[in-house]
Structure formats: structure tokens, C-alpha cells
XYZ file of C-alpha atoms in Angstrom:
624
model
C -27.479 51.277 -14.144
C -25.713 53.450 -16.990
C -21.927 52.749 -17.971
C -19.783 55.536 -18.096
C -20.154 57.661 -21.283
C -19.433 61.217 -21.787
C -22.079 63.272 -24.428
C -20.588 66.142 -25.873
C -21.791 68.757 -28.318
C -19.332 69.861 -31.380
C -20.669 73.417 -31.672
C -22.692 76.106 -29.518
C -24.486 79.481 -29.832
C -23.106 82.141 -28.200
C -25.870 83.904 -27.745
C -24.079 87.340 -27.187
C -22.628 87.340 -30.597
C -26.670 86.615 -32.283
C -26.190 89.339 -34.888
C -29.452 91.529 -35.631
C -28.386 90.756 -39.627
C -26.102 89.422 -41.837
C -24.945 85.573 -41.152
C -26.310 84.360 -38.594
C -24.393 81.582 -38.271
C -21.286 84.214 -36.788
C -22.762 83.093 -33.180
C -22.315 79.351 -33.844
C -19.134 78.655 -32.143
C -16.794 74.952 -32.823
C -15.984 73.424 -29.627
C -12.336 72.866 -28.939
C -10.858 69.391 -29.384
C -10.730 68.001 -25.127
C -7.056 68.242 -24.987
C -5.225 68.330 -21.681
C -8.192 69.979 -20.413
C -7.455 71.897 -16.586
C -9.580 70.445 -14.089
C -11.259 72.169 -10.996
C -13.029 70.212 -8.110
C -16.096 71.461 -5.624
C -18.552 70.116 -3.593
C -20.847 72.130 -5.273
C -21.270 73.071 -9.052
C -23.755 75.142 -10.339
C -24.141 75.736 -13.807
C -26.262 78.528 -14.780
C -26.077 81.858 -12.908
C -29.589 83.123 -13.422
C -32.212 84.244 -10.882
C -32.453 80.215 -9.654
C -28.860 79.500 -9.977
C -27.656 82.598 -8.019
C -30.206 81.521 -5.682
C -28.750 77.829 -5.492
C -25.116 79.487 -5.076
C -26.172 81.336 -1.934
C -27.957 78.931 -0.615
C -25.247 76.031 -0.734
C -21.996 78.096 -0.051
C -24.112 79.849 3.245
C -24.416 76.346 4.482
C -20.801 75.854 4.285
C -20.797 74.045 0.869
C -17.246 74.756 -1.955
C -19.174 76.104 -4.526
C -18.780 77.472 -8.471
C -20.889 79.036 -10.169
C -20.891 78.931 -14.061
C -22.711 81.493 -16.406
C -22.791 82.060 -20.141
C -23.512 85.511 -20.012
C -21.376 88.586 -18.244
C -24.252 89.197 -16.092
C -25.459 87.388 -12.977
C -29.391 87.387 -12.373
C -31.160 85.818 -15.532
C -34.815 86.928 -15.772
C -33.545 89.653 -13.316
C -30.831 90.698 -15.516
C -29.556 89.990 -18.637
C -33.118 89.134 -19.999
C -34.393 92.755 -19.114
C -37.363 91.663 -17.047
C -36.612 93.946 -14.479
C -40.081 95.183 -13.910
C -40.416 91.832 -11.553
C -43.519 89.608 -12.106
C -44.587 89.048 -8.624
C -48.165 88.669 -6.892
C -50.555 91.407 -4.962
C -49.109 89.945 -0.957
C -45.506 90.055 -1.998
C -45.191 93.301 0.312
C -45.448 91.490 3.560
C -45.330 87.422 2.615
C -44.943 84.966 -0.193
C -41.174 85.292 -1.008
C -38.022 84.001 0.865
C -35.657 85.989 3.198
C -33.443 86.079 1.118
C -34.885 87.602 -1.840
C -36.830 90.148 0.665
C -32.625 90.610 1.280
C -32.200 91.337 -2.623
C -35.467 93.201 -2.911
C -34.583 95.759 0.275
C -30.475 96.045 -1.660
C -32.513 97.239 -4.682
C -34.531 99.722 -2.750
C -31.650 101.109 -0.982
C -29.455 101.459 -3.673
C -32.455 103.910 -5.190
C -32.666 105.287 -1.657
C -29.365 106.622 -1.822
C -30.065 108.021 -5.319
C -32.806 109.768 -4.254
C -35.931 107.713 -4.111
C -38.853 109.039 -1.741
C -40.396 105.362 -0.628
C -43.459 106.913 0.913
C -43.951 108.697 -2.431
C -43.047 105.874 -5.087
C -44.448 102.846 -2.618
C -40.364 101.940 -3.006
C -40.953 101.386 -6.622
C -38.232 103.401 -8.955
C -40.819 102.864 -11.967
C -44.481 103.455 -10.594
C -45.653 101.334 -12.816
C -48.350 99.311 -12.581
C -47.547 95.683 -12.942
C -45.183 95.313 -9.956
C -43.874 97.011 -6.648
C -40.563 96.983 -7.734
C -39.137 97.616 -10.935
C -35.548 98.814 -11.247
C -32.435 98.889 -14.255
C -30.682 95.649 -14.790
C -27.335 96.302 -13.895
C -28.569 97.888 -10.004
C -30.217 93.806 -9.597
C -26.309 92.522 -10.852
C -24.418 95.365 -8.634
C -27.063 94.166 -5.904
C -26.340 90.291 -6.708
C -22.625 90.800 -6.813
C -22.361 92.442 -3.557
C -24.330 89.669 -1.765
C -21.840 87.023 -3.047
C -18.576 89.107 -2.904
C -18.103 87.927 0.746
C -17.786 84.162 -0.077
C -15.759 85.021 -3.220
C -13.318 86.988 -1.049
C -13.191 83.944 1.569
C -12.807 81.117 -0.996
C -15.317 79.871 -0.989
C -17.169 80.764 -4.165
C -15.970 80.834 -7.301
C -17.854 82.404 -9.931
C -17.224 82.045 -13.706
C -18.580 84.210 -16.512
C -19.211 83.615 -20.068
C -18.511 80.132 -19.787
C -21.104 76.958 -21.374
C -21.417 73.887 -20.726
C -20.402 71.440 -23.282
C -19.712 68.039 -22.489
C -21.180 66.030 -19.249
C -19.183 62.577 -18.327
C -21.735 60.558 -15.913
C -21.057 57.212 -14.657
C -23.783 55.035 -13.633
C -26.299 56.926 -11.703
C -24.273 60.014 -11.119
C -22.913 62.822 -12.883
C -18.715 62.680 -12.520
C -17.759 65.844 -14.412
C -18.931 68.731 -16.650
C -16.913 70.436 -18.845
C -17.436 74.043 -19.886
C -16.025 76.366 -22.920
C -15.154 79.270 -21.946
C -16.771 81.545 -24.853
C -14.144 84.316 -25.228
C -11.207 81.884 -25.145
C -12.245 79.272 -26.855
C -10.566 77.447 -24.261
C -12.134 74.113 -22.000
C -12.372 73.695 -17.939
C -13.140 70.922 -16.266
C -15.252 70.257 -12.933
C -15.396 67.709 -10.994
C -18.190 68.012 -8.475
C -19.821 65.749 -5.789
C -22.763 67.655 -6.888
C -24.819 69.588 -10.065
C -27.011 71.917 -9.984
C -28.575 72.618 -13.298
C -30.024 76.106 -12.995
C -29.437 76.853 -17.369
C -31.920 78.866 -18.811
C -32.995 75.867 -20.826
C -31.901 72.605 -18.777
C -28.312 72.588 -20.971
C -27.205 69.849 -18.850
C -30.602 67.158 -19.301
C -29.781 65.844 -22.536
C -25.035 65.890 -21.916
C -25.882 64.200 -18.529
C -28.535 61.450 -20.077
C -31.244 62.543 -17.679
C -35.065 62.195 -19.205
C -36.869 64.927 -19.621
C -39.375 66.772 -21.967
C -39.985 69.652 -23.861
C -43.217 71.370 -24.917
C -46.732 70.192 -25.075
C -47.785 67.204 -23.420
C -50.921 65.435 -23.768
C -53.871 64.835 -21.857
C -53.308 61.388 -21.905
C -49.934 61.388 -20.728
C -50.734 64.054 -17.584
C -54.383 63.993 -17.336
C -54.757 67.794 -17.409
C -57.933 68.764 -18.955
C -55.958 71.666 -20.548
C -53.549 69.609 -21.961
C -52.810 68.982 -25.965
C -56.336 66.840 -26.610
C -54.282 63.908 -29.002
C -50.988 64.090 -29.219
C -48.027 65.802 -27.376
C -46.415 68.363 -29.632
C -42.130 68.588 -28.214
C -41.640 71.621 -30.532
C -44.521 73.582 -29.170
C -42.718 75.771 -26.511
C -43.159 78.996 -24.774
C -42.660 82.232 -26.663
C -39.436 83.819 -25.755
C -38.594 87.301 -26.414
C -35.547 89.840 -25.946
C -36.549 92.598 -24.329
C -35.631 96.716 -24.798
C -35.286 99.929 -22.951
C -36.793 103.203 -24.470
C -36.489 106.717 -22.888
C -39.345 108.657 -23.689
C -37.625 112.442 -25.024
C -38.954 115.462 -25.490
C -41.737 115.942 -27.600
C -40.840 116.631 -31.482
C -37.397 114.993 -31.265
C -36.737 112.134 -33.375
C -35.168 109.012 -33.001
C -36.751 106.264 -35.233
C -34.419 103.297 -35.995
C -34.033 102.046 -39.382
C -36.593 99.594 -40.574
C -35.520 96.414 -39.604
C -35.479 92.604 -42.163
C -38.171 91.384 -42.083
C -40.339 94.354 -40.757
C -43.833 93.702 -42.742
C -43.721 90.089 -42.256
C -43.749 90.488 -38.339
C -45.942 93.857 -38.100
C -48.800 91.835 -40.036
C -48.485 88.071 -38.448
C -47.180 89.159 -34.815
C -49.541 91.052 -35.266
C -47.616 94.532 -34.124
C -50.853 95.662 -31.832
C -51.368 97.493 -28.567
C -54.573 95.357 -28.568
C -54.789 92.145 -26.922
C -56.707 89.186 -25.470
C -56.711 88.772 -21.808
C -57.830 86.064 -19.666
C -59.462 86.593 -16.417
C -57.251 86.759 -13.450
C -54.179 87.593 -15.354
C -52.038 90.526 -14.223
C -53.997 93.010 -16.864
C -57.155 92.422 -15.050
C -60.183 89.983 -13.689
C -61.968 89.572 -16.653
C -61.885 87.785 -19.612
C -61.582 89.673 -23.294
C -59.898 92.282 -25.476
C -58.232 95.032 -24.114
C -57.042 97.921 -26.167
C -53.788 100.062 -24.921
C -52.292 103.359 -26.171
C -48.687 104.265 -25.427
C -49.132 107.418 -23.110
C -52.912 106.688 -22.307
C -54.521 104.946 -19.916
C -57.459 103.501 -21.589
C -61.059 102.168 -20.506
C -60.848 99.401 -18.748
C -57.142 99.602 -18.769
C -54.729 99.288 -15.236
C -52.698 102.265 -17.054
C -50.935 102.917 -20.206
C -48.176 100.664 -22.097
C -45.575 103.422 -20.649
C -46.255 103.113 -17.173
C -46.773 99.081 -17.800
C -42.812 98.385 -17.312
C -41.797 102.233 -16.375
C -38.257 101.137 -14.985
C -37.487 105.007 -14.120
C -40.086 107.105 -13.265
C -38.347 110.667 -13.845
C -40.801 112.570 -11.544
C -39.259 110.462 -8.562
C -36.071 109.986 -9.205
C -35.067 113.208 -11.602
C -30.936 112.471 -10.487
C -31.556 109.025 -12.314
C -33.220 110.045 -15.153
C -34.427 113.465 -16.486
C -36.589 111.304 -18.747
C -38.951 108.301 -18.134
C -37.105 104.968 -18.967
C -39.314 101.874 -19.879
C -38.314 98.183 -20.378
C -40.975 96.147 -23.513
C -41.655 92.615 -22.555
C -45.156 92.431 -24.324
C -47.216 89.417 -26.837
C -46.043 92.639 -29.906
C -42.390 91.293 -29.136
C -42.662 87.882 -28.097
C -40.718 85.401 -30.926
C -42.998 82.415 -31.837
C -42.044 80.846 -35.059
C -39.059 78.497 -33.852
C -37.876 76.375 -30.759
C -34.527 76.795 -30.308
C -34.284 73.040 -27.494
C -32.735 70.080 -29.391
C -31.857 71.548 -32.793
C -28.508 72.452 -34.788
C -26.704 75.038 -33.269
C -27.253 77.123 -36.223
C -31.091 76.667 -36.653
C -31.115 77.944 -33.024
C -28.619 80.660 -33.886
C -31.203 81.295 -36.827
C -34.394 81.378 -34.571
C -32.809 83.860 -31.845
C -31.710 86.144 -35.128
C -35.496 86.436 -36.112
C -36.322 86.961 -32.454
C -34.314 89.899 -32.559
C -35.753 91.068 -35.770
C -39.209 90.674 -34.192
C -38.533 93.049 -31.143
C -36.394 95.464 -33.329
C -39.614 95.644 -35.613
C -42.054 96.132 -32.544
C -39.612 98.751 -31.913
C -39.646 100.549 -34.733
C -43.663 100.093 -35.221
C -43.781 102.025 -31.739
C -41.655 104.950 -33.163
C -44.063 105.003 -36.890
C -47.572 103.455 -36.045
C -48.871 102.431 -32.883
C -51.102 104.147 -31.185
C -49.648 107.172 -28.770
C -52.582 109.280 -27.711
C -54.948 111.027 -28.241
C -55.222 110.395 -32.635
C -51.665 110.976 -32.579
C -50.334 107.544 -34.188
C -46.544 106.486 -33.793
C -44.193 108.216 -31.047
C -40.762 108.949 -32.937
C -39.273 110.917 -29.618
C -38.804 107.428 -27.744
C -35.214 106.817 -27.780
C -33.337 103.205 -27.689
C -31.360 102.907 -24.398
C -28.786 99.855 -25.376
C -26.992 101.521 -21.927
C -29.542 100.011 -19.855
C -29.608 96.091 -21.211
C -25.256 96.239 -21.342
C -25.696 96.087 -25.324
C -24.867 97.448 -28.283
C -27.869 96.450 -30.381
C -29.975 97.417 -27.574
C -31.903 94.259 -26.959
C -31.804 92.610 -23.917
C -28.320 90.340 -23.385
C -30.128 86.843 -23.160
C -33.978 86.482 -24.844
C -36.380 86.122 -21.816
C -36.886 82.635 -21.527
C -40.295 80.857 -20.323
C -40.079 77.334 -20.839
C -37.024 74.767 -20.879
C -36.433 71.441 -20.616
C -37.581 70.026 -17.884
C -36.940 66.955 -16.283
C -39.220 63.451 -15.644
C -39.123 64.427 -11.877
C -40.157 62.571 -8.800
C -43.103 64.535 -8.664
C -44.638 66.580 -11.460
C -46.538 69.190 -10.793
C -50.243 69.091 -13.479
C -52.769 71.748 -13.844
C -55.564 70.144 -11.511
C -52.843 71.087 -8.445
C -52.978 74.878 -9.036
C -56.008 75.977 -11.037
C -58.454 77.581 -9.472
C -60.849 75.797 -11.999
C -59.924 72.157 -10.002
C -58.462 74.184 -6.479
C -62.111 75.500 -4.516
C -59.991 76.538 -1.284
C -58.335 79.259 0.032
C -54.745 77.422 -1.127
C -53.475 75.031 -4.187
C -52.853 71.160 -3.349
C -51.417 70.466 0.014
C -47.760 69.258 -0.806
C -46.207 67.299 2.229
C -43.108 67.927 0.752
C -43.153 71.695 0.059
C -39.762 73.553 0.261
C -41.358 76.842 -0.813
C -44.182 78.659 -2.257
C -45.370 80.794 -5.053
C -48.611 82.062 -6.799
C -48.543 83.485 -10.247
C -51.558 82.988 -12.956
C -50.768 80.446 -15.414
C -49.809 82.714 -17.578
C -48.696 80.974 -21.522
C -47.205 82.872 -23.624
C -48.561 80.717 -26.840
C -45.894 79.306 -29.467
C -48.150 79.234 -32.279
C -51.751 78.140 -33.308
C -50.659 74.532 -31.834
C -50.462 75.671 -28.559
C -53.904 74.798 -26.724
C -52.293 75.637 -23.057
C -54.819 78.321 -21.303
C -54.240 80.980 -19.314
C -56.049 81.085 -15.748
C -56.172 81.943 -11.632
C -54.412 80.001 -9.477
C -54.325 79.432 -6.038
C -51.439 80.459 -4.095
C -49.317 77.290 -4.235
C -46.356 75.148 -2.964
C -43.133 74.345 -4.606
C -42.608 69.936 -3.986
C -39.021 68.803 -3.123
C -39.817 66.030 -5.729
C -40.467 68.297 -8.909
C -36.987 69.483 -7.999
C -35.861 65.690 -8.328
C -34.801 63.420 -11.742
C -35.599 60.063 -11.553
C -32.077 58.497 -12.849
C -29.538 60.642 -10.849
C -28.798 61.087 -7.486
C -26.183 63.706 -7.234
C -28.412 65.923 -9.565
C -31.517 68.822 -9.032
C -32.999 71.417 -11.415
C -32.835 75.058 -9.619
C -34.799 76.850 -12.484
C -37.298 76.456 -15.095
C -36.534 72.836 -15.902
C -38.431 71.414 -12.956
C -40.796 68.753 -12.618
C -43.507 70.822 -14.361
C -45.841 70.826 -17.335
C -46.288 73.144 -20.027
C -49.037 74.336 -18.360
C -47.905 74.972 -14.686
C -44.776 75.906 -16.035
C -46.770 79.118 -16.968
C -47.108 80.023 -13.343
C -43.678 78.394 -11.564
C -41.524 80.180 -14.206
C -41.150 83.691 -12.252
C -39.063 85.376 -10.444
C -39.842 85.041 -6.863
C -40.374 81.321 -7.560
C -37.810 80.521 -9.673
C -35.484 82.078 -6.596
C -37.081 79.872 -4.145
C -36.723 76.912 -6.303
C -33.326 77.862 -6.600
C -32.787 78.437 -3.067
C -34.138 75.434 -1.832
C -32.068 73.243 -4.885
C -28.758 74.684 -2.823
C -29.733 73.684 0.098
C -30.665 70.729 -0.430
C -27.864 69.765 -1.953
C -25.339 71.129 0.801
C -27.978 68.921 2.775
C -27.561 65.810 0.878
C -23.694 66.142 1.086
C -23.981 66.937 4.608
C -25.868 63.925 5.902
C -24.438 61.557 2.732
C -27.810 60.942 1.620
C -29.147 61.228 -1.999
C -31.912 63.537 -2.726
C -34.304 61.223 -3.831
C -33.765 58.650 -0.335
C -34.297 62.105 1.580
C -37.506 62.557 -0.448
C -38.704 58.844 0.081
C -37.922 59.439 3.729
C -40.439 61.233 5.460
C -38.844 62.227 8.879
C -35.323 63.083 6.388
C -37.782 65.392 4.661
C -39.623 67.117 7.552
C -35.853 67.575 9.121
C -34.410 69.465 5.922
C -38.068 71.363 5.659
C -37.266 72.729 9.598
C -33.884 73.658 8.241
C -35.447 75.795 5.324
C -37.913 76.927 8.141
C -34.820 78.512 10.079
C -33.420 80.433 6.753
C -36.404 81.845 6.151
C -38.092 79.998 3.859
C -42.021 79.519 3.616
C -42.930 76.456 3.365
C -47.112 77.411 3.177
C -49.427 80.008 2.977
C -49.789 81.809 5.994
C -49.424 85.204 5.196
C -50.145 87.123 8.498
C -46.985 84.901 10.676
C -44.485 86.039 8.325
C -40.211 84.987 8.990
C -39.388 86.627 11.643
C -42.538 86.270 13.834
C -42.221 84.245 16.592
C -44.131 81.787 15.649
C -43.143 81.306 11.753
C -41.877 78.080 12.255
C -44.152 76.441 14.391
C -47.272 77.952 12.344
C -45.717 76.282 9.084
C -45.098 73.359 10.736
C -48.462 72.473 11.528
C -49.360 73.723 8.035
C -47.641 71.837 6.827
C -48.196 68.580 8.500
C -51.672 68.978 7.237
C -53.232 70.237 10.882
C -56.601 73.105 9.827
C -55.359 75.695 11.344
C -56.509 78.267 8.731
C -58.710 76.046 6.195
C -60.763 79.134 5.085
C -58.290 81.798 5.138
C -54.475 82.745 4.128
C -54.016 84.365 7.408
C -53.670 82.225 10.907
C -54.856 85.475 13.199
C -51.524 84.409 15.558
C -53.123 86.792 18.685
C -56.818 85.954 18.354
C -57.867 83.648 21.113
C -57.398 79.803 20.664
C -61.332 77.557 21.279
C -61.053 74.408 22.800
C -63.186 73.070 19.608
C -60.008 74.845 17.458
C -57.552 73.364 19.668
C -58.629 69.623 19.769
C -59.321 70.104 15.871
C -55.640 70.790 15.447
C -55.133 67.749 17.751
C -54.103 69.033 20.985
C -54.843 67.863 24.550
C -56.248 69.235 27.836
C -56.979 73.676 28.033
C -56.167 75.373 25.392
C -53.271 77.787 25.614
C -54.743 81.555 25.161
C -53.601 82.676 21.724
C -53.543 80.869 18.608
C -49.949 81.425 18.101
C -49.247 80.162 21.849
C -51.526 76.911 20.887
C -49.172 76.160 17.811
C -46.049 76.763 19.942
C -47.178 74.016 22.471
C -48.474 71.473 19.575
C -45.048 71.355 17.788
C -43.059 70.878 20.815
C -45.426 68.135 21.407
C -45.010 67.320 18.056
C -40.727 66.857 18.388
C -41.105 64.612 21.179
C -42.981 62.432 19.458
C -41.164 62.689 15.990
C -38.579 65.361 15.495
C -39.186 68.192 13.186
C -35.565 69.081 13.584
């Protein structure tokens, strides 16, 4: 048991005020002295309003949960958003199954907002960008228009609160709970105080772990310490962390028009050990294609063994479908050219970190400019000066994305972590990824790392498509306390595949939940994980929202049979052991039926046969 104690931190980055040069020390800000500080209380707080934490907001205040929401930036939506990454990094079944109902809810709010702009869906597959590493691809600020509008309702009724530009910087916790967090407002300078029943940490890099005294870790760990076989080979390295990277918007103009930006600091240092290339490695199974080697890339080319050109990569505005947008192609860089690897920015000064995200930007304004003078365009043609910056479409004035894209964070010594040997498709010979009794969503991604350096050892591979654990969402020490984002109960390895969007929502989703479900039946998250019937009761719950639970991808929400199919998933019965689809209207054997465990004649249809099993299911042991 901890005494009361209160950690708080004497200066912060404000990461919109990173300059591009000069001192970049100007985004280090002093934290107020905690003087008569007004206080605010909730049920729920959740602090972080990226794609998770937005997630977690909806989730709790739809179950009836007092919620605020806190965000350092003036955008909701994270990854979404303010990072740029709105080319979204999803899998090849996300059309018809693999994401919640609710973010099928965002995803259809994007495509009708494009609809009404003009957007042919049978023409463009719904996609604004046709481009060729997602369905859906759209500008930032439609996603926060999008996200605004779904919460407006429970602002306008009271019960949401939503706070921008505001950071955490102190966390009082008491025991095994956490009592308050305080926040600085950034453009005020001024302090607020919460006091929740319970936190949500949904920060792009677990802000609240080390204020609230909650164990976590950062970077590499070793194969010792999680048995992966991937894993660093002697020792764990803490600074070796995920590339991040702030992304841009170009709009490709017309041909002989020039709009090169000045040569940035630092330009020849980053163009020859980035290096700036359109040529990369690839690993087999990755989004760029199934096999394993270099792939070379021109800007307006598609080239051999290419899926398309860099343009059309993360095309957020394909002007051929949606001329009333555009009148010019508009495309969003999130590529290994831009990513920043020399510097963590967890657990150091605010200013080294202010330091690190300075030279990021210098990294992606150099890629920039290295597009505009060198790279390869088409044809022999080498630079492409007519591609214009677009600091419109990221809300900025320098241009770059408001908030570097973030891939790893801290994350917390969970209940249950999640290692390599669960997902890879190296260790995982079936159709699906470990069986998790305790799922409370799904995902499937590569592991996809983004290397820090020549340290990093973490490799790139398949998956199989894969559960999300109520544990991993779960410290150890607290119990009015989840992680909603990237600081889950992963590895640096699996981080590499839970870290996207359509996860990271469903993580997020099911971290609100549960905690309007532990308030709800006063029960800590980690007795409701211990419990099994207390688990299977808030899984049914997450069953009725809409949320997936396992990966059966022909009984989607909405059939009549969705719960009842993942039900029986996921109790373990083999109802589809060699294939991600159940076949719900194919006739049900007898030898099928009394595999599954049921009694007597089968019912006629497969779906009809896991109707009859659950109910005889509840009145043995309640699923709800």
C-alpha cells in the first residue's frame, strides 16, 4: 500500500509552440506555483483526447457515466487528427468486419460528409483519396468536425465536458488509487483540478504512468524478460523507442510552377543519414506487399513491383473525384524518409524533448524539401518543385502536422501483456492469433516497427488477426486506473501491430466502458478481471454495443446471431477452427453440433445451433 504523495513536474513542452528554428527551448513552458487551484469533480476523467481517448469518452458518458475529457492539443482525434495520419492504417476485411460500431459510426460520418461534397462512392469505393494503402482516407479537420458532432449531444446535456489545450501536470494518488490530477491549461498558464472516481489515461505517451506512480516501461525489452524470440538478445534498451514523425500535406500544382521551401538546418545531415530515399526495405506481409526485399518508388510512378506510386500512397484528395474539394490532388507524407530517429523524447528534461521534436521537424521539413529538388518524380525527371505545402490542411502554420505521429509510449506492467509468440504468424499456425478468454475487442495489423536506430532488433512480420485482453488494459498497482491508447500491456514488438487506428479505438472504447462498468457494479477492474462470470457479463455488455469480441467475419453486429456466434467463440467452443467465417445459414451436422457441445438433433442452420447453445449456456451460467 502507497501513502499519499502527489508527483508533479516543474516544466512541460508545449508541443504546439516546437519552433522549426531558433531556441528551442521557447516550447518549454514553467508550471504555475499550485495556488488556490479550482477544482472540478466527475465520475469519469479522461485525459488524452486522441483516437483511444475520444473513444473512452463515448464509451463511458453513453453508459450514463459524468465524464471530461482533457486534451493538449486544439484538435480531438490523435492519430486521426492532429498527427495527420488521416490516410487510416486499417486491414484488407475492414469493409464488412473487424472494427467496432462505433467507429463503422465515425467511418460512415466521414463518408457522408464527402457525400455531400460530391463524392461518387461507387466510383471512389467511398475513399476521397483512391489511394492505395486504405479505404478511407480523408483531411484532418472533416475526422474532428466528424468527432465533434458525435459528442456535441452529451456536451449540450451536461454531461461531457471537454477541455482543450490543457496537460496534465501533477497526479495526487493515495494508496492504491489515483485521488486527483491536475492539469495546466497551456494558453493560460493557469491550473484545474479533477477529482475523479476514475482515470483514464488515453495520452499519446502514458503522461499520467510515471505522476500517478504506476510501473511501466519504455522501449526494448529483452528476451529474457518476455521470452519473445524477437526480443533485444542481452539486454533491454528503455531509450530504444519507436520512430515518431510529424507528418505534411502537399498539393501537387500545375506542372512548371514552383514552390520549393527554403533549405531547412540541418538539411545534408538528414538527406545523407535518414537516408532521404524513395527506396526502401520491406518485409513480407507488410502493407507494401507479400514479399520480403527492396522496393524502389517514384513520386508520380507506379513502379515494378510497386502497389502504386508515393502520390497515390496517402492521396487524401483525389481531384478527379472530388474536383469541388480540390482542383488539385492533395497528399498527406507519413513515410521511413520522414520518420525522426535520433532521440526519445519519454523520461527526459523538458527541453531535451523540446530539442528532439525541433529536429523531428527539421527532418520532415528536409524530406520536404528533398521531394521539391531531388527525389525521384518520373520518368528521369528528378525533384518535383510544383508540389505545394498545404499548412491549411494539418491547422498549422509551419505546415507540419499539429502533434508528431506517435508509435510507441509508455506502457504499463499490465495484468496481462501481450508478447510476440501471441500474434505472429511465425508462432500462430491457425486461422486466428491466441485465444484470449478475456477479449474485449479485436484487431489485426502486421507488426509493423518503425526502427529507432541501429539498436533496435524488433522485426517486422504477419500476424494473425487477433484479440485485444481486458488485462493488457489493466496496471497492476491501481484500481481506479486503465490505459485507453498506446500505453497498454504490450511489448515493443506487438506494440507494432496494436498501435493503429481501428485498434487503438477499440481499446479505447472498451477502457470507457469498462470503467462506467466498474463504477456501476462498485467493483475494481482488476477483481472483474480475476472474476470470470464478472468478465463474461461485461464481455455480453460490449457484445450489445457492438463490439467484436472474435473473429468471425461473416456474422457481423447487427446479424442476428452476432452475439451468440461470439459467445461461443469466445468461450473457446470450434465453431470455425479452420476459417474466419462461421457460414451462419449452412446446415448444422450432428458431428458439428455435439463438437460444439450440444445435446439431442441438431437445430437446421448453424446460426440456429449457436442460438440454442447459448441460451443453454445462460441457464447454466449467465452470459448476461
Amino acid at each position: 500500500m502507497r501513502k499519499q504523495a502527489e508527483h508533479r513536474l516543474d516544466e512541460v513542452v508545449d508541443i504546439a509552440r516546437v519552433p522549426t528554428s531558433g531556441d528551442a527551448t521557447a516550447a518549454v513552458v514553467r508550471v504555475p506555483e499550485p495556488v488556490a487551484i479550482p477544482e472540478i469533480e466527475c465520475e469519469v476523467l479522461v485525459v488524452g483526447g486522441g483516437t483511444g481517448g475520444v473513444a473512452a469518452a463515448l464509451a463511458a458518458v453513453r453508459r450514463g457515466r459524468r465524464v471530461c475529457l482533457v486534451e493538449e492539443t486544439d484538435w480531438l482525434g490523435g492519430q486521426l487528427t492532429a498527427q495527420g495520419v488521416s490516410a487510416l492504417d486499417e486491414h484488407d476485411l475492414i469493409e464488412s468486419f473487424g472494427g467496432t460500431a462505433s467507429y463503422y459510426e465515425l467511418r460512415r460520418a466521414i463518408r457522408a460528409h464527402y457525400g455531400e461534397v460530391g463524392l461518387d462512392g461507387a466510383a471512389a469505393g467511398g475513399n476521397p483519396g483512391s489511394c492505395w494503402v486504405t479505404h478511407l482516407a480523408f483531411e484532418p479537420s472533416v475526422a474532428v468536425a466528424v468527432i465533434v458532432k458525435l459528442l456535441t449531444p452529451f456536451v449540450a446535456s451536461g454531461r461531457l465536458r471537454v477541455l482543450l489545450r490543457m496537460k496534465p501536470v501533477a497526479v495526487l494518488a493515495s494508496d492504491d488509487r489515483v485521488e486527483a490530477v491536475t492539469v495546466m491549461d497551456l494558453d493560460r498558464s493557469q491550473l484545474l483540478r479533477f477529482r475523479p472516481e476514475f482515470v483514464i489515461d488515453a495520452t499519446e505517451l502514458g503522461d499520467l504512468l510515471p505522476l500517478a506512480g504506476i510501473g511501466y516501461r519504455t522501449g526494448a525489452e529483452s528476451a529474457a524478460e518476455t521470452g519473445e524470440p524477437h526480443a533485444q538478445p542481452e539486454e533491454s534498451k528503455p531509450r530504444c523507442v519507436q520512430s515518431l514523425t510529424y507528418t505534411f500535406a502537399l498539393e501537387r500544382m500545375a506542372a512548371g510552377e514552383v514552390h520549393r521551401i527554403p533549405k531547412p538546418e540541418q538539411y545534408e545531415q538528414y538527406r545523407d543519414t535518414q537516408p532521404y530515399s524513395l527506396t526502401i526495405e520491406v518485409h513480407g506481409g507488410e502493407i507494401y506487399g507479400e514479399e520480403t526485399g527492396w522496393r524502389s518508388y517514384r513520386l508520380f510512378e507506379q513502379m515494378p513491383g510497386t502497389k502504386g506510386s508515393l502520390w497515390t500512397y496517402r492521396r487524401l484528395i483525389d481531384a478527379s473525384v472530388l474536383p469541388h474539394v480540390s482542383a488539385h490532388d492533395i497528399t498527406m507524407f507519413n513515410w521511413p524518409g520522414n520518420d525522426y530517429r535520433d532521440e526519445t523524447i519519454l523520461d527526459v528534461p523538458a527541453s531535451q524533448a523540446a530539442a528532439a521534436l525541433q529536429d523531428a521537424k527539421r527532418v520532415s521539413l528536409g524530406f520536404l524539401h528533398w521531394l521539391q529538388t531531388a527525389a525521384p518524380a518520373e520518368a528521369d525527371r528528378m525533384g518535383a518543385p510544383e508540389l505545394r505545402l498545404r499548412p491549411d490542411v494539418m491547422g498549422t502554420t509551419d505546415g507540419l502536422s499539429k502533434h508528431p505521429y506517435i508509435r510507441e509510449a509508455r506502457r504499463i506492467r499490465a495484468l496481462r501483456t501481450i508478447v510476440e509468440q501471441d500474434v505472429s504468424a511465425e508462432y500462430q499456425h491457425g486461422e486466428r492469433a491466441a485465444q484470449f478468454a478475456d477479449s474485449v475487442g479485436i484487431g489485426w495489423y502486421p507488426i509493423d516497427i518503425h526502427r529507432s536506430g541501429p539498436e533496435d532488433v524488433g522485426v517486422s512480420t504477419r500476424t494473425r488477426p487477433f484479440q485485444i485482453p481486458l488485462g493488457a488494459l489493466i496496471p497492476v498497482e491501481v484500481v481506479n486506473f486503465v490505459a485507453a491508447a498506446k500505453n497498454i500491456g504490450t511489448t515493443h514488438i506487438t506494440n507494432g501491430c496494436y498501435r493503429l487506428h481501428p485498434v487503438e479505438w477499440n481499446i479505447g472504447e472498451a477502457a470507457g466502458a469498462l470503467a462506467a462498468w466498474s463504477l456501476e457494479t462498485k467493483q475494481s477492474p482488476g477483481r472483474i478481471w480475476r472474476d470470470a462470470a464478472e468478465t463474461r457479463r461485461f464481455q455480453r455488455s460490449l457484445l450489445d454495443e457492438g463490439v467484436p469480441l472474435a473473429w468471425i467475419v461473416d456474422v457481423p453486429a447487427g446479424h442476428p446471431s452476432f452475439a451468440a456466434v461470439q459467445v461461443l467463440a469466445v468461450d473457446g467452443r470450434p465453431i470455425a477452427p479452420n476459417s474466419l467465417g462461421f457460414g451462419p445459414d449452412a446446415p448444422l451436422t450432428a458431428t458439428e453440433w455435439h463438437t460444439w457441445g450440444g445435446d439431442g438433433e441438431p437445430p437446421p442452420t448453424r446460426a440456429a445451433g449457436a442460438q440454442r447453445l447459448l441460451e443453454e449456456i445462460d441457464r447454466v451460467e449467465p452470459w448476461c
